[in-house]
Short mmCIF file of C-alpha atoms (C1' of nucleotides) in Angstrom, two decimals:
data_model
loop_
_atom_site.label_atom_id
_atom_site.label_comp_id
_atom_site.label_asym_id
_atom_site.label_seq_id
_atom_site.Cartn_x
_atom_site.Cartn_y
_atom_site.Cartn_z
CA UNK A 1 117.58 102.42 114.76
CA UNK A 2 115.01 99.61 114.65
CA UNK A 3 113.32 99.49 111.31
CA UNK A 4 109.63 100.24 111.52
CA UNK A 5 107.44 97.70 109.81
CA UNK A 6 104.78 99.11 107.51
CA UNK A 7 101.99 96.93 106.22
CA UNK A 8 99.81 97.18 103.15
CA UNK A 9 97.34 99.47 104.92
CA UNK A 10 100.10 101.88 105.92
CA UNK A 11 101.29 101.91 102.32
CA UNK A 12 97.83 102.82 101.11
CA UNK A 13 97.48 105.56 103.67
CA UNK A 14 100.85 107.07 102.75
CA UNK A 15 99.96 106.76 99.10
CA UNK A 16 96.84 108.86 99.61
CA UNK A 17 98.54 111.43 101.83
CA UNK A 18 101.81 111.81 99.92
CA UNK A 19 100.37 114.26 97.42
CA UNK A 20 97.42 115.57 99.37
CA UNK A 21 98.00 116.07 103.05
CA UNK A 22 94.63 117.66 103.56
CA UNK A 23 92.50 114.74 102.42
CA UNK A 24 90.09 114.02 105.31
CA UNK A 25 90.78 110.85 107.27
CA UNK A 26 87.13 109.95 106.76
CA UNK A 27 87.73 109.88 103.00
CA UNK A 28 90.74 107.63 103.44
CA UNK A 29 88.64 105.44 105.75
CA UNK A 30 85.95 105.06 103.09
CA UNK A 31 88.45 104.16 100.38
CA UNK A 32 90.25 101.58 102.50
CA UNK A 33 87.03 100.38 104.17
CA UNK A 34 88.32 100.75 107.68
CA UNK A 35 87.32 103.24 110.34
CA UNK A 36 88.60 106.80 110.47
CA UNK A 37 89.80 106.22 114.03
CA UNK A 38 92.16 103.54 112.76
CA UNK A 39 93.58 105.88 110.13
CA UNK A 40 94.19 108.38 112.86
CA UNK A 41 96.02 105.86 115.06
CA UNK A 42 98.17 104.61 112.18
CA UNK A 43 99.16 108.06 110.99
CA UNK A 44 100.06 108.97 114.56
CA UNK A 45 102.22 105.87 114.87
CA UNK A 46 104.03 106.67 111.65
CA UNK A 47 104.62 110.19 112.93
CA UNK A 48 105.95 108.89 116.23
CA UNK A 49 108.19 106.41 114.43
CA UNK A 50 109.61 109.29 112.39
CA UNK A 51 108.47 107.86 109.05
CA UNK A 52 106.25 110.88 108.53
CA UNK A 53 108.33 113.91 109.42
CA UNK A 54 105.94 116.62 108.41
CA UNK A 55 104.03 118.11 105.56
CA UNK A 56 104.80 120.83 103.12
CA UNK A 57 103.09 123.05 100.66
CA UNK A 58 103.97 122.75 97.00
CA UNK A 59 104.61 126.22 95.65
CA UNK A 60 105.10 127.11 91.99
CA UNK A 61 108.25 129.21 92.15
CA UNK A 62 108.00 129.98 88.44
CA UNK A 63 104.78 131.84 89.13
CA UNK A 64 106.60 133.88 91.75
CA UNK A 65 109.20 134.84 89.13
CA UNK A 66 111.86 132.30 90.04
CA UNK A 67 112.15 130.00 87.09
CA UNK A 68 115.90 129.58 86.91
CA UNK A 69 117.40 126.35 88.27
CA UNK A 70 121.08 125.44 88.17
CA UNK A 71 123.37 122.91 89.74
CA UNK A 72 126.76 124.13 90.88
CA UNK A 73 129.74 121.86 91.40
CA UNK A 74 132.26 123.29 93.84
CA UNK A 75 135.98 122.55 93.99
CA UNK A 76 137.79 123.08 97.29
CA UNK A 77 141.52 123.58 97.82
CA UNK A 78 141.84 121.28 100.83
CA UNK A 79 139.27 118.65 101.76
CA UNK A 80 139.66 119.64 105.41
CA UNK A 81 137.81 122.84 104.53
CA UNK A 82 134.80 120.95 103.22
CA UNK A 83 132.64 121.23 106.32
CA UNK A 84 133.32 124.94 106.64
CA UNK A 85 132.47 125.58 103.00
CA UNK A 86 129.33 123.42 103.18
CA UNK A 87 128.05 125.51 106.07
CA UNK A 88 128.79 128.79 104.29
CA UNK A 89 127.09 127.57 101.11
CA UNK A 90 124.05 126.42 103.04
CA UNK A 91 123.64 129.93 104.43
CA UNK A 92 123.48 131.58 101.02
CA UNK A 93 119.93 132.52 100.06
CA UNK A 94 118.56 130.72 97.00
CA UNK A 95 120.82 127.72 97.51
CA UNK A 96 118.13 125.12 98.02
CA UNK A 97 120.24 122.08 98.83
CA UNK A 98 123.92 121.21 99.14
CA UNK A 99 125.74 117.88 99.29
CA UNK A 100 129.26 116.76 100.06
CA UNK A 101 130.00 114.35 97.23
CA UNK A 102 132.49 111.84 95.97
CA UNK A 103 133.54 112.12 92.36
CA UNK A 104 134.30 115.16 90.35
CA UNK A 105 133.23 117.84 92.81
CA UNK A 106 133.77 118.27 96.53
CA UNK A 107 130.43 119.94 97.08
CA UNK A 108 127.45 120.01 94.91
CA UNK A 109 124.48 122.32 95.27
CA UNK A 110 121.29 123.43 93.64
CA UNK A 111 120.20 127.01 93.26
CA UNK A 112 116.91 128.63 92.35
CA UNK A 113 117.01 132.14 90.92
CA UNK A 114 115.07 134.75 89.01
CA UNK A 115 117.28 134.81 85.95
CA UNK A 116 120.88 134.47 84.79
CA UNK A 117 121.94 137.77 86.36
CA UNK A 118 120.56 136.73 89.69
CA UNK A 119 122.17 133.30 89.36
CA UNK A 120 125.50 134.97 88.66
CA UNK A 121 125.24 136.86 91.97
CA UNK A 122 124.60 133.63 93.83
CA UNK A 123 127.45 131.79 92.14
CA UNK A 124 129.80 134.68 92.87
CA UNK A 125 128.87 134.37 96.52
CA UNK A 126 129.86 130.71 96.39
CA UNK A 127 133.12 131.52 94.60
CA UNK A 128 133.95 134.09 97.27
CA UNK A 129 133.87 131.60 100.13
CA UNK A 130 137.30 130.99 101.66
CA UNK A 131 138.63 127.64 100.53
CA UNK A 132 136.68 127.46 97.26
CA UNK A 133 138.98 127.16 94.27
CA UNK A 134 136.41 127.26 91.49
CA UNK A 135 132.89 126.26 90.50
CA UNK A 136 131.25 124.67 87.53
CA UNK A 137 127.66 125.50 86.68
CA UNK A 138 125.07 123.40 84.94
CA UNK A 139 121.95 125.27 83.99
CA UNK A 140 118.70 123.35 83.90
CA UNK A 141 116.92 123.90 80.61
CA UNK A 142 114.17 121.43 81.27
CA UNK A 143 113.05 119.56 84.37
CA UNK A 144 111.21 116.29 84.16
CA UNK A 145 108.40 115.50 86.56
CA UNK A 146 109.57 115.03 90.08
CA UNK A 147 107.05 112.60 91.50
CA UNK A 148 107.15 111.62 95.15
CA UNK A 149 104.28 109.23 94.64
CA UNK A 150 106.26 107.22 92.11
CA UNK A 151 109.25 106.93 94.41
CA UNK A 152 107.00 105.70 97.19
CA UNK A 153 105.44 103.12 94.86
CA UNK A 154 108.88 101.90 93.82
CA UNK A 155 109.78 101.47 97.46
CA UNK A 156 106.57 99.66 98.35
CA UNK A 157 106.92 97.35 95.39
CA UNK A 158 110.33 96.30 96.65
CA UNK A 159 109.59 95.82 100.32
CA UNK B 1 101.19 134.67 82.23
CA UNK B 2 100.02 137.59 84.36
CA UNK B 3 101.99 137.68 87.57
CA UNK B 4 99.81 137.19 90.59
CA UNK B 5 100.34 139.84 93.23
CA UNK B 6 100.85 138.53 96.75
CA UNK B 7 100.67 140.89 99.67
CA UNK B 8 102.17 140.72 103.15
CA UNK B 9 99.24 138.69 104.46
CA UNK B 10 99.63 136.08 101.72
CA UNK B 11 103.32 135.87 102.55
CA UNK B 12 102.54 135.21 106.19
CA UNK B 13 99.97 132.58 105.32
CA UNK B 14 102.38 130.77 103.00
CA UNK B 15 105.07 131.05 105.61
CA UNK B 16 102.92 129.23 108.14
CA UNK B 17 101.70 126.61 105.69
CA UNK B 18 104.98 125.90 103.88
CA UNK B 19 106.24 123.51 106.54
CA UNK B 20 102.97 122.50 108.11
CA UNK B 21 100.04 122.14 105.78
CA UNK B 22 97.84 120.80 108.55
CA UNK B 23 97.97 123.86 110.76
CA UNK B 24 94.31 124.84 111.31
CA UNK B 25 93.14 127.97 109.52
CA UNK B 26 91.77 129.10 112.87
CA UNK B 27 95.33 129.10 114.28
CA UNK B 28 96.59 131.11 111.34
CA UNK B 29 93.67 133.47 111.83
CA UNK B 30 94.60 134.03 115.49
CA UNK B 31 98.25 134.67 114.66
CA UNK B 32 97.50 137.13 111.89
CA UNK B 33 94.51 138.61 113.71
CA UNK B 34 92.14 138.19 110.82
CA UNK B 35 89.19 135.85 110.45
CA UNK B 36 89.47 132.20 109.49
CA UNK B 37 87.12 132.81 106.59
CA UNK B 38 89.60 135.24 105.10
CA UNK B 39 92.42 132.72 105.38
CA UNK B 40 90.23 130.25 103.58
CA UNK B 41 89.45 132.66 100.76
CA UNK B 42 93.09 133.68 100.32
CA UNK B 43 94.38 130.15 100.26
CA UNK B 44 91.73 129.24 97.72
CA UNK B 45 92.76 132.18 95.54
CA UNK B 46 96.40 131.17 95.67
CA UNK B 47 95.39 127.66 94.69
CA UNK B 48 93.33 128.96 91.78
CA UNK B 49 96.18 131.19 90.67
CA UNK B 50 98.47 128.17 90.65
CA UNK B 51 100.84 129.57 93.27
CA UNK B 52 99.93 126.74 95.61
CA UNK B 53 99.96 123.59 93.51
CA UNK B 54 99.35 121.09 96.27
CA UNK B 55 100.62 119.69 99.50
CA UNK B 56 102.86 116.79 100.21
CA UNK B 57 103.88 114.59 103.07
CA UNK B 58 107.49 114.60 104.13
CA UNK B 59 108.65 111.03 104.47
CA UNK B 60 111.95 109.93 105.98
CA UNK B 61 113.27 107.62 103.28
CA UNK B 62 116.24 106.69 105.45
CA UNK B 63 113.85 105.10 107.92
CA UNK B 64 112.40 103.08 105.08
CA UNK B 65 115.86 101.80 104.25
CA UNK B 66 116.67 104.18 101.40
CA UNK B 67 119.54 106.29 102.60
CA UNK B 68 121.66 106.40 99.46
CA UNK B 69 121.55 109.56 97.34
CA UNK B 70 123.60 110.15 94.21
CA UNK B 71 123.66 112.56 91.32
CA UNK B 72 124.32 111.12 87.90
CA UNK B 73 125.61 113.15 84.96
CA UNK B 74 124.69 111.63 81.60
CA UNK B 75 126.54 112.06 78.31
CA UNK B 76 124.60 111.53 75.10
CA UNK B 77 126.02 110.75 71.65
CA UNK B 78 123.82 113.14 69.72
CA UNK B 79 121.94 116.02 71.31
CA UNK B 80 118.94 115.20 69.12
CA UNK B 81 118.46 112.14 71.30
CA UNK B 82 118.19 114.20 74.46
CA UNK B 83 114.42 114.26 74.71
CA UNK B 84 114.17 110.53 74.15
CA UNK B 85 116.79 109.79 76.79
CA UNK B 86 115.21 112.21 79.28
CA UNK B 87 111.91 110.39 78.96
CA UNK B 88 113.52 106.97 79.41
CA UNK B 89 115.46 108.17 82.46
CA UNK B 90 112.35 109.67 84.01
CA UNK B 91 110.66 106.28 83.78
CA UNK B 92 113.34 104.47 85.77
CA UNK B 93 112.25 103.79 89.34
CA UNK B 94 114.30 105.56 92.01
CA UNK B 95 115.29 108.37 89.67
CA UNK B 96 113.70 111.22 91.58
CA UNK B 97 114.37 114.10 89.24
CA UNK B 98 116.06 114.67 85.88
CA UNK B 99 117.15 117.83 84.09
CA UNK B 100 118.40 118.67 80.63
CA UNK B 101 121.40 120.88 81.34
CA UNK B 102 123.99 123.09 79.73
CA UNK B 103 127.58 122.56 80.72
CA UNK B 104 129.42 119.37 81.28
CA UNK B 105 126.55 116.93 81.04
CA UNK B 106 123.62 116.63 78.68
CA UNK B 107 121.29 115.28 81.33
CA UNK B 108 121.59 115.36 85.00
CA UNK B 109 119.56 113.32 87.47
CA UNK B 110 119.22 112.41 91.09
CA UNK B 111 118.68 108.93 92.38
CA UNK B 112 117.61 107.55 95.74
CA UNK B 113 118.58 103.96 96.55
CA UNK B 114 118.97 101.41 99.30
CA UNK B 115 122.72 101.02 99.01
CA UNK B 116 125.59 101.02 96.54
CA UNK B 117 124.52 97.72 94.95
CA UNK B 118 121.06 99.04 94.37
CA UNK B 119 122.46 102.30 93.01
CA UNK B 120 124.63 100.32 90.60
CA UNK B 121 121.51 98.63 89.20
CA UNK B 122 119.87 101.99 88.64
CA UNK B 123 122.94 103.49 86.99
CA UNK B 124 123.26 100.44 84.72
CA UNK B 125 119.69 101.03 83.62
CA UNK B 126 120.64 104.57 82.68
CA UNK B 127 123.77 103.41 80.86
CA UNK B 128 121.68 100.91 78.89
CA UNK B 129 119.42 103.53 77.36
CA UNK B 130 119.94 103.92 73.62
CA UNK B 131 121.90 107.08 72.91
CA UNK B 132 123.68 107.27 76.26
CA UNK B 133 127.44 107.21 75.82
CA UNK B 134 128.50 107.21 79.46
CA UNK B 135 127.61 108.45 82.93
CA UNK B 136 129.45 110.04 85.81
CA UNK B 137 128.25 109.46 89.35
CA UNK B 138 128.58 111.70 92.37
CA UNK B 139 127.64 110.05 95.61
CA UNK B 140 126.21 112.24 98.34
CA UNK B 141 128.05 111.69 101.59
CA UNK B 142 126.29 114.41 103.48
CA UNK B 143 123.24 116.52 102.75
CA UNK B 144 122.76 119.93 104.26
CA UNK B 145 119.36 121.08 105.37
CA UNK B 146 116.98 121.64 102.54
CA UNK B 147 114.75 124.35 103.83
CA UNK B 148 111.77 125.46 101.80
CA UNK B 149 110.89 128.06 104.39
CA UNK B 150 114.24 129.79 103.90
CA UNK B 151 113.81 129.91 100.13
CA UNK B 152 110.39 131.44 100.55
CA UNK B 153 111.77 134.06 102.95
CA UNK B 154 114.52 134.94 100.50
CA UNK B 155 111.91 135.41 97.81
CA UNK B 156 109.64 137.53 99.99
CA UNK B 157 112.53 139.69 101.10
CA UNK B 158 113.31 140.48 97.48
CA UNK B 159 109.84 141.18 96.17
"C1'" DG C 1 88.58 142.47 100.69
"C1'" DG C 2 87.02 141.66 105.24
"C1'" DT C 3 83.70 139.88 109.10
"C1'" DG C 4 81.12 136.71 112.13
"C1'" DA C 5 77.94 133.27 112.83
"C1'" DA C 6 75.98 128.89 111.78
"C1'" DA C 7 75.76 124.31 109.78
"C1'" DG C 8 78.17 120.49 108.64
"C1'" DC C 9 82.14 117.71 109.25
"C1'" DA C 10 86.46 116.03 110.93
"C1'" DC C 11 89.47 115.01 114.58
"C1'" DC C 12 90.88 112.34 118.23
"C1'" DG C 13 90.71 110.14 122.72
"C1'" DA C 14 88.26 106.82 125.69
"C1'" DG C 15 86.15 102.80 126.36
"C1'" DT C 16 84.91 98.19 124.25
"C1'" DT C 17 85.49 93.84 121.75
"C1'" DA D 1 94.63 96.15 116.39
"C1'" DA D 2 90.36 97.67 115.20
"C1'" DC D 3 85.69 99.54 116.21
"C1'" DT D 4 82.17 102.99 117.86
"C1'" DC D 5 80.90 107.16 119.80
"C1'" DG D 6 80.76 111.83 121.55
"C1'" DG D 7 82.85 116.21 122.78
"C1'" DT D 8 85.44 119.55 120.85
"C1'" DG D 9 86.96 122.21 117.41
"C1'" DC D 10 87.75 123.08 112.31
"C1'" DT D 11 86.08 124.33 107.69
"C1'" DT D 12 83.32 126.58 104.64
"C1'" DT D 13 79.66 129.43 103.17
"C1'" DC D 14 76.95 133.51 103.10
"C1'" DA D 15 74.68 137.72 104.18
"C1'" DC D 16 76.48 142.02 105.48
"C1'" DC D 17 80.24 145.69 105.98
#
DNA sequence: GGTGAAAGCACCGAGTT
DNA sequence: AACTCGGTGCTTTCACC
C-alpha cells in the first residue's frame, strides 16, 4: 500500500469538504484561488487513491427518538469464538459499531437505542449469543463534540 | 421538542442520501418517481427541522497513516471534577469522541493514532489531567463494519 | 404537498500551455 | 499540474394544480 502524498492544497480541499460535501467546487476554487477544474481533478485523484471513500449525511438521531447511547463490553468463554460472536453482534440492529479489543473485554460495541427498555432488549440479544459469558454496560450520559474537522487538522499539523 | 413526522418518501430520500450525499436530486427523483423540485423541498424541510444536520466526507484514516484505534476508560478522583476533565479530554488532539458514562468508568473516550507510541503520548496526556486517577486502555484489533444505512433502516422499520 | 419549466450554475472532460 | 472553455446536466424557484 503506497502512501499517497497530499499537499497543502489537498489539505485545504479536504478541510472544506469534510463537513460540507455539497459545497460547490467553484466556491472552493474561489477560496483557494485556483480553478474549479483543478479542484475536480484533485478530488477525483483522492477518490481514486481511496483517501476519500464516500460521503455521508449527518442525521440527528435524537430528533428521530433515539437518544440513548451505550457502550457494551462483551466477555467470551473461549477466544476462538471471537470471530463468530463479532459477526453475530454486528448483525444485531442498533449495534452501530463493534471491535475486537485487547484489555478487559474481548469485544466492545456501541449501541444506539430509544430508551433503557429498548437498550435492554439489545443487550439481551448480545447476551444470548452462543459463546458470550457476560456483558458490562456503560451508559453515555453526555457526549462531547465529535469533530471530524479537528481530527483532520491534527493529522495535517503532524504530516 | 415537537417530533417531526417523516413519511415513507422522506425515509427513501434519507436512505439514498445517507451514504452518498452527492447523488443528484434528479436521480432520486427518477427512482422515487416524483419531481426533483419535491426532493429539494423535502430535503430543505428536513434540514430546517434539524433531522439532517449536515454532510460529511468519509476519509480513510488508515491511508493517511492513522490506523490505530483504542478506547480509553478514565477514572476520576471526585465526580465533581467530571465536567472539567471531559472538557480537557475533548481538547486533546486525536481524541475523537468522549462520553460521561455510568458503570465502570467515569469518562470513556475513543482515540485514533498512528501507532502504539503515538497512542501512548495521547493516553499520557489524558493521565496528566488534574483529577484523573488512572486510565484503562482497550486497543481495537479489528473493527466490524459501521453502517449508518443499517441503523437508519432499523429505525425506519420500527417507526 | 406536488408539478414542470426555465434560468442560472456547476460539473467535468478535452485540448492547451 | 494547472488553466480555459463548452456541452451537458443539476439545482432551485415559482406560478399553477
